[in-house]
């Protein structure tokens, strides 16, 4: 892997900051100064890299859990609107992270970010059976026991698209937990709309095997634990990358 990519992915600064450090002669491999940012570092040599005389601590794979607050769009950049990148700690901003699926601007709750493209792709594809659970509050038609079957049978959206079976756990007349296994655009809102309701609050509680850490306040994010990484990769039928 290119030396500059390796260092910037691992939190040593932006690609241009890292290139500057390399050209200044601050980066060494096995005691030998490397001044070429494109130098190809082998994985077995990562532990021998130093920056300004200190071990470089290379960590290429980053997986985060975020408690998304309302008001941010699920993108790493946008010309007009504030994005989730604003609440990602600076050390992870150059790691090539992207969000796993999208939550609407007003939706809150669990958002996973990773820089593993294959993992991301599998987690959002309906082929891998990754269920997501949302806490929904609605106005309009109140929930009744019969709705469970309606959602289980597959809601037909207003444009004629049929959804896969979903589980509706009714909490009160206007609150439920809804679990779905796909992620169509505005899916939960459109499912509610197709059944005579309007979503007034939407919060994601879980994504596949992961549930939102109750200790994470809105706007916080943290790295996934080793165990969480293992079960997330297992759900996507992949070998874990830590
Ligand atoms: N479904 C929606 O309608 N919005 C979200 O943010 C997530 C799922």
mmCIF file of C-alpha atoms and ligand atoms in Angstrom:
data_model
loop_
_atom_site.group_PDB
_atom_site.id
_atom_site.type_symbol
_atom_site.label_atom_id
_atom_site.label_comp_id
_atom_site.label_asym_id
_atom_site.label_seq_id
_atom_site.Cartn_x
_atom_site.Cartn_y
_atom_site.Cartn_z
ATOM 1 C CA UNK A 1 0.000 0.000 0.000
ATOM 2 C CA UNK A 2 1.175 3.570 -0.717
ATOM 3 C CA UNK A 3 2.913 5.097 2.267
ATOM 4 C CA UNK A 4 0.840 8.319 2.197
ATOM 5 C CA UNK A 5 -2.461 6.386 2.067
ATOM 6 C CA UNK A 6 -1.339 4.072 4.831
ATOM 7 C CA UNK A 7 -0.503 6.979 7.150
ATOM 8 C CA UNK A 8 -3.520 9.137 6.387
ATOM 9 C CA UNK A 9 -5.932 6.201 6.759
ATOM 10 C CA UNK A 10 -4.383 5.566 10.160
ATOM 11 C CA UNK A 11 -5.102 9.058 11.474
ATOM 12 C CA UNK A 12 -1.773 10.816 10.827
ATOM 13 C CA UNK A 13 -3.391 13.691 8.919
ATOM 14 C CA UNK A 14 -4.877 14.452 5.537
ATOM 15 C CA UNK A 15 -3.212 13.005 2.446
ATOM 16 C CA UNK A 16 -1.450 16.326 1.752
ATOM 17 C CA UNK A 17 -0.341 16.781 5.385
ATOM 18 C CA UNK A 18 1.101 13.277 5.381
ATOM 19 C CA UNK A 19 2.883 13.856 2.050
ATOM 20 C CA UNK A 20 4.432 16.967 3.534
ATOM 21 C CA UNK A 21 5.691 14.987 6.562
ATOM 22 C CA UNK A 22 7.124 12.296 4.295
ATOM 23 C CA UNK A 23 8.904 14.793 2.036
ATOM 24 C CA UNK A 24 10.367 16.518 5.090
ATOM 25 C CA UNK A 25 12.038 13.218 6.016
ATOM 26 C CA UNK A 26 9.975 12.566 9.144
ATOM 27 C CA UNK A 27 8.928 9.055 8.154
ATOM 28 C CA UNK A 28 11.221 6.034 8.454
ATOM 29 C CA UNK A 29 10.951 2.349 7.780
ATOM 30 C CA UNK A 30 13.291 0.114 9.760
ATOM 31 C CA UNK A 31 15.366 3.192 10.547
ATOM 32 C CA UNK A 32 15.698 4.260 6.883
ATOM 33 C CA UNK A 33 14.118 7.596 5.954
ATOM 34 C CA UNK A 34 11.546 7.310 3.143
ATOM 35 C CA UNK A 35 10.828 10.514 1.243
ATOM 36 C CA UNK A 36 8.623 9.104 -1.533
ATOM 37 C CA UNK A 37 4.890 9.338 -0.623
ATOM 38 C CA UNK A 38 4.130 6.620 -3.209
ATOM 39 C CA UNK A 39 6.547 4.149 -1.589
ATOM 40 C CA UNK A 40 4.863 0.730 -1.380
ATOM 41 C CA UNK A 41 4.789 -0.456 2.251
ATOM 42 C CA UNK A 42 4.133 -4.152 2.830
ATOM 43 C CA UNK A 43 1.743 -5.171 5.579
ATOM 44 C CA UNK A 44 4.460 -7.093 7.416
ATOM 45 C CA UNK A 45 6.473 -3.860 7.641
ATOM 46 C CA UNK A 46 3.734 -1.720 9.201
ATOM 47 C CA UNK A 47 5.110 -2.276 12.711
ATOM 48 C CA UNK A 48 8.514 -0.902 11.604
ATOM 49 C CA UNK A 49 7.197 2.470 10.462
ATOM 50 C CA UNK A 50 7.943 5.558 12.528
ATOM 51 C CA UNK A 51 6.781 9.162 12.256
ATOM 52 C CA UNK A 52 8.992 11.765 13.910
ATOM 53 C CA UNK A 53 10.804 8.953 15.700
ATOM 54 C CA UNK A 54 7.675 7.351 17.200
ATOM 55 C CA UNK A 55 5.960 4.093 16.129
ATOM 56 C CA UNK A 56 3.364 4.989 13.475
ATOM 57 C CA UNK A 57 0.588 2.660 14.749
ATOM 58 C CA UNK A 58 -0.977 1.662 11.486
ATOM 59 C CA UNK A 59 -4.672 0.826 11.595
ATOM 60 C CA UNK A 60 -6.225 0.606 8.171
ATOM 61 C CA UNK A 61 -9.703 -0.646 8.965
ATOM 62 C CA UNK A 62 -12.015 1.655 10.839
ATOM 63 C CA UNK A 63 -15.584 0.844 11.851
ATOM 64 C CA UNK A 64 -17.630 3.306 13.887
ATOM 65 C CA UNK A 65 -20.969 3.372 15.653
ATOM 66 C CA UNK A 66 -22.652 6.778 15.618
ATOM 67 C CA UNK A 67 -25.722 8.020 17.432
ATOM 68 C CA UNK A 68 -26.970 10.261 14.654
ATOM 69 C CA UNK A 69 -28.674 13.413 15.898
ATOM 70 C CA UNK A 70 -31.405 15.154 13.880
ATOM 71 C CA UNK A 71 -30.436 17.933 11.467
ATOM 72 C CA UNK A 72 -27.486 16.306 9.683
ATOM 73 C CA UNK A 73 -27.574 14.624 6.314
ATOM 74 C CA UNK A 74 -26.026 11.188 5.940
ATOM 75 C CA UNK A 75 -23.137 12.099 3.661
ATOM 76 C CA UNK A 76 -19.470 12.892 4.170
ATOM 77 C CA UNK A 77 -19.778 16.189 2.294
ATOM 78 C CA UNK A 78 -22.434 18.473 0.930
ATOM 79 C CA UNK A 79 -22.265 21.909 -0.660
ATOM 80 C CA UNK A 80 -25.183 23.331 1.315
ATOM 81 C CA UNK A 81 -26.230 21.250 4.307
ATOM 82 C CA UNK A 82 -24.441 20.137 7.483
ATOM 83 C CA UNK A 83 -23.375 16.492 7.322
ATOM 84 C CA UNK A 84 -22.462 13.707 9.732
ATOM 85 C CA UNK A 85 -18.780 14.425 8.940
ATOM 86 C CA UNK A 86 -19.094 17.370 11.346
ATOM 87 C CA UNK A 87 -19.419 15.046 14.322
ATOM 88 C CA UNK A 88 -16.758 12.491 13.344
ATOM 89 C CA UNK A 89 -13.598 13.044 15.400
ATOM 90 C CA UNK A 90 -10.795 14.524 13.258
ATOM 91 C CA UNK A 91 -8.508 11.484 13.622
ATOM 92 C CA UNK A 92 -10.962 9.381 11.590
ATOM 93 C CA UNK A 93 -11.770 11.944 8.913
ATOM 94 C CA UNK A 94 -9.024 10.793 6.554
ATOM 95 C CA UNK A 95 -9.725 7.081 6.913
ATOM 96 C CA UNK A 96 -11.972 6.803 3.867
ATOM 97 C CA UNK A 97 -15.085 6.203 5.981
ATOM 98 C CA UNK A 98 -18.529 6.056 4.466
ATOM 99 C CA UNK A 99 -21.941 5.554 6.079
ATOM 100 C CA UNK A 100 -23.582 2.136 5.798
ATOM 101 C CA UNK A 101 -26.899 3.162 4.259
ATOM 102 C CA UNK A 102 -28.661 6.423 4.944
ATOM 103 C CA UNK A 103 -30.807 7.929 7.635
ATOM 104 C CA UNK A 104 -32.937 10.913 6.655
ATOM 105 C CA UNK A 105 -31.970 14.329 7.962
ATOM 106 C CA UNK A 106 -34.650 14.204 10.683
ATOM 107 C CA UNK A 107 -34.048 10.533 11.591
ATOM 108 C CA UNK A 108 -31.947 9.746 14.666
ATOM 109 C CA UNK A 109 -30.230 6.659 16.025
ATOM 110 C CA UNK A 110 -27.763 4.006 15.016
ATOM 111 C CA UNK A 111 -25.542 4.638 12.021
ATOM 112 C CA UNK A 112 -22.562 2.435 11.201
ATOM 113 C CA UNK A 113 -19.581 3.819 9.305
ATOM 114 C CA UNK A 114 -16.804 1.757 7.797
ATOM 115 C CA UNK A 115 -14.011 2.057 5.263
ATOM 116 C CA UNK A 116 -14.491 -1.533 4.108
ATOM 117 C CA UNK A 117 -16.439 -1.230 0.852
ATOM 118 C CA UNK A 118 -17.305 -4.923 0.580
ATOM 119 C CA UNK A 119 -18.686 -5.009 4.109
ATOM 120 C CA UNK A 120 -20.729 -1.869 3.431
ATOM 121 C CA UNK A 121 -22.102 -3.271 0.200
ATOM 122 C CA UNK A 122 -23.225 -6.509 1.852
ATOM 123 C CA UNK A 123 -24.765 -4.784 4.842
ATOM 124 C CA UNK A 124 -27.041 -2.688 2.662
ATOM 125 C CA UNK A 125 -27.945 -5.362 0.148
ATOM 126 C CA UNK A 126 -31.249 -7.185 0.897
ATOM 127 C CA UNK A 127 -29.500 -10.412 -0.237
ATOM 128 C CA UNK A 128 -27.705 -10.786 3.095
ATOM 129 C CA UNK A 129 -30.779 -10.608 5.307
ATOM 130 C CA UNK A 130 -29.613 -7.749 7.505
ATOM 131 C CA UNK A 131 -32.586 -6.553 9.553
ATOM 132 C CA UNK A 132 -32.886 -3.006 10.867
ATOM 133 C CA UNK A 133 -35.266 -1.964 13.627
ATOM 134 C CA UNK A 134 -36.787 1.494 13.882
ATOM 135 C CA UNK A 135 -38.828 3.071 16.637
ATOM 136 C CA UNK A 136 -41.631 4.893 14.871
ATOM 137 C CA UNK A 137 -44.116 7.473 16.067
ATOM 138 C CA UNK A 138 -46.993 8.358 13.803
ATOM 139 C CA UNK A 139 -50.099 10.386 13.461
ATOM 140 C CA UNK A 140 -53.106 9.399 11.371
ATOM 141 C CA UNK A 141 -54.507 5.867 11.472
ATOM 142 C CA UNK A 142 -53.739 4.377 14.925
ATOM 143 C CA UNK A 143 -52.072 0.957 15.123
ATOM 144 C CA UNK A 144 -54.227 -2.078 15.748
ATOM 145 C CA UNK A 145 -53.382 -5.764 16.148
ATOM 146 C CA UNK A 146 -54.432 -6.486 12.538
ATOM 147 C CA UNK A 147 -51.555 -4.299 11.267
ATOM 148 C CA UNK A 148 -49.039 -6.947 12.242
ATOM 149 C CA UNK A 149 -50.288 -9.194 9.439
ATOM 150 C CA UNK A 150 -50.534 -6.303 6.994
ATOM 151 C CA UNK A 151 -46.815 -5.517 7.466
ATOM 152 C CA UNK A 152 -45.898 -9.218 7.485
ATOM 153 C CA UNK A 153 -47.613 -9.718 4.128
ATOM 154 C CA UNK A 154 -45.524 -6.968 2.502
ATOM 155 C CA UNK A 155 -46.735 -3.393 2.210
ATOM 156 C CA UNK A 156 -47.375 -2.106 -1.300
ATOM 157 C CA UNK A 157 -46.044 1.448 -1.502
ATOM 158 C CA UNK A 158 -48.004 4.179 -3.234
ATOM 159 C CA UNK A 159 -45.890 3.818 -6.400
ATOM 160 C CA UNK A 160 -46.791 0.109 -6.575
ATOM 161 C CA UNK A 161 -43.480 -1.234 -5.200
ATOM 162 C CA UNK A 162 -43.992 -4.212 -2.900
ATOM 163 C CA UNK A 163 -41.886 -4.383 0.266
ATOM 164 C CA UNK A 164 -40.469 -7.569 1.745
ATOM 165 C CA UNK A 165 -42.192 -8.903 4.896
ATOM 166 C CA UNK A 166 -41.649 -6.637 7.908
ATOM 167 C CA UNK A 167 -42.237 -7.119 11.633
ATOM 168 C CA UNK A 168 -44.396 -4.602 13.430
ATOM 169 C CA UNK A 169 -44.309 -4.633 17.231
ATOM 170 C CA UNK A 170 -47.014 -2.313 18.434
ATOM 171 C CA UNK A 171 -46.102 -0.363 21.564
ATOM 172 C CA UNK A 172 -49.016 2.103 21.803
ATOM 173 C CA UNK A 173 -51.739 3.388 19.472
ATOM 174 C CA UNK A 174 -49.191 5.642 17.750
ATOM 175 C CA UNK A 175 -45.831 3.999 18.491
ATOM 176 C CA UNK A 176 -44.278 0.797 17.200
ATOM 177 C CA UNK A 177 -40.973 -0.889 16.524
ATOM 178 C CA UNK A 178 -40.703 -1.791 12.874
ATOM 179 C CA UNK A 179 -38.085 -4.248 11.588
ATOM 180 C CA UNK A 180 -37.291 -4.322 7.880
ATOM 181 C CA UNK A 181 -34.746 -6.236 5.861
ATOM 182 C CA UNK A 182 -34.261 -3.828 2.972
ATOM 183 C CA UNK A 183 -33.504 -0.140 2.684
ATOM 184 C CA UNK A 184 -35.529 1.519 -0.024
ATOM 185 C CA UNK A 185 -35.502 5.316 -0.174
ATOM 186 C CA UNK A 186 -37.570 6.702 2.769
ATOM 187 C CA UNK A 187 -38.843 3.176 3.235
ATOM 188 C CA UNK A 188 -40.340 3.422 6.714
ATOM 189 C CA UNK A 189 -42.025 6.748 5.992
ATOM 190 C CA UNK A 190 -43.460 5.406 2.741
ATOM 191 C CA UNK A 191 -44.677 2.201 4.420
ATOM 192 C CA UNK A 192 -46.473 4.292 7.013
ATOM 193 C CA UNK A 193 -47.865 6.595 4.348
ATOM 194 C CA UNK A 194 -49.192 3.618 2.393
ATOM 195 C CA UNK A 195 -51.146 2.578 5.489
ATOM 196 C CA UNK A 196 -52.685 6.007 6.187
ATOM 197 C CA UNK A 197 -50.069 7.349 8.610
ATOM 198 C CA UNK A 198 -47.452 10.071 8.784
ATOM 199 C CA UNK A 199 -44.183 9.500 10.631
ATOM 200 C CA UNK A 200 -43.614 12.165 13.276
ATOM 201 C CA UNK A 201 -40.495 10.586 14.820
ATOM 202 C CA UNK A 202 -38.076 7.968 13.521
ATOM 203 C CA UNK A 203 -35.177 6.475 15.457
ATOM 204 C CA UNK A 204 -33.049 3.475 14.469
ATOM 205 C CA UNK A 205 -32.464 1.069 17.339
ATOM 206 C CA UNK A 206 -30.510 -1.702 15.648
ATOM 207 C CA UNK A 207 -28.699 -2.662 12.493
ATOM 208 C CA UNK A 208 -28.183 -6.381 11.906
ATOM 209 C CA UNK A 209 -26.615 -7.803 15.081
ATOM 210 C CA UNK A 210 -25.708 -4.372 16.507
ATOM 211 C CA UNK A 211 -27.885 -2.300 18.805
ATOM 212 C CA UNK A 212 -27.355 1.356 19.572
ATOM 213 C CA UNK A 213 -25.084 1.728 22.601
ATOM 214 C CA UNK A 214 -27.226 3.399 25.272
ATOM 215 C CA UNK A 215 -24.142 5.207 26.530
ATOM 216 C CA UNK A 216 -23.754 7.069 23.235
ATOM 217 C CA UNK A 217 -25.457 10.452 23.343
ATOM 218 C CA UNK A 218 -26.879 11.994 20.155
ATOM 219 C CA UNK A 219 -23.880 13.276 18.199
ATOM 220 C CA UNK A 220 -21.399 10.820 19.766
ATOM 221 C CA UNK A 221 -19.523 8.115 17.942
ATOM 222 C CA UNK A 222 -17.051 5.444 18.929
ATOM 223 C CA UNK A 223 -15.094 2.608 17.337
ATOM 224 C CA UNK A 224 -16.857 -0.750 17.239
ATOM 225 C CA UNK A 225 -15.534 -3.223 19.785
ATOM 226 C CA UNK A 226 -13.723 -6.373 18.646
ATOM 227 C CA UNK A 227 -16.839 -8.422 19.407
ATOM 228 C CA UNK A 228 -19.099 -6.044 17.470
ATOM 229 C CA UNK A 229 -16.754 -6.204 14.461
ATOM 230 C CA UNK A 230 -16.796 -10.004 14.615
ATOM 231 C CA UNK A 231 -20.580 -10.292 14.681
ATOM 232 C CA UNK A 232 -21.073 -7.634 12.035
ATOM 233 C CA UNK A 233 -18.708 -9.384 9.600
ATOM 234 C CA UNK A 234 -20.286 -12.742 10.485
ATOM 235 C CA UNK A 235 -23.716 -11.327 9.599
ATOM 236 C CA UNK A 236 -22.282 -10.306 6.207
ATOM 237 C CA UNK A 237 -20.605 -13.729 5.874
ATOM 238 C CA UNK A 238 -17.128 -12.226 5.660
ATOM 239 C CA UNK A 239 -13.884 -12.695 7.567
ATOM 240 C CA UNK A 240 -13.483 -9.812 10.023
ATOM 241 C CA UNK A 241 -11.033 -6.995 9.314
ATOM 242 C CA UNK A 242 -9.978 -5.222 12.497
HETATM 243 N N1 LIG B 1 -36.782 4.845 6.469
HETATM 244 C C1 LIG B 1 -37.092 6.160 6.343
HETATM 245 O O1 LIG B 1 -38.150 6.509 5.852
HETATM 246 N N2 LIG B 1 -36.190 7.062 6.749
HETATM 247 C C2 LIG B 1 -35.008 6.733 7.329
HETATM 248 O O2 LIG B 1 -34.242 7.610 7.708
HETATM 249 C C3 LIG B 1 -34.718 5.370 7.469
HETATM 250 C C4 LIG B 1 -35.616 4.439 7.037
#
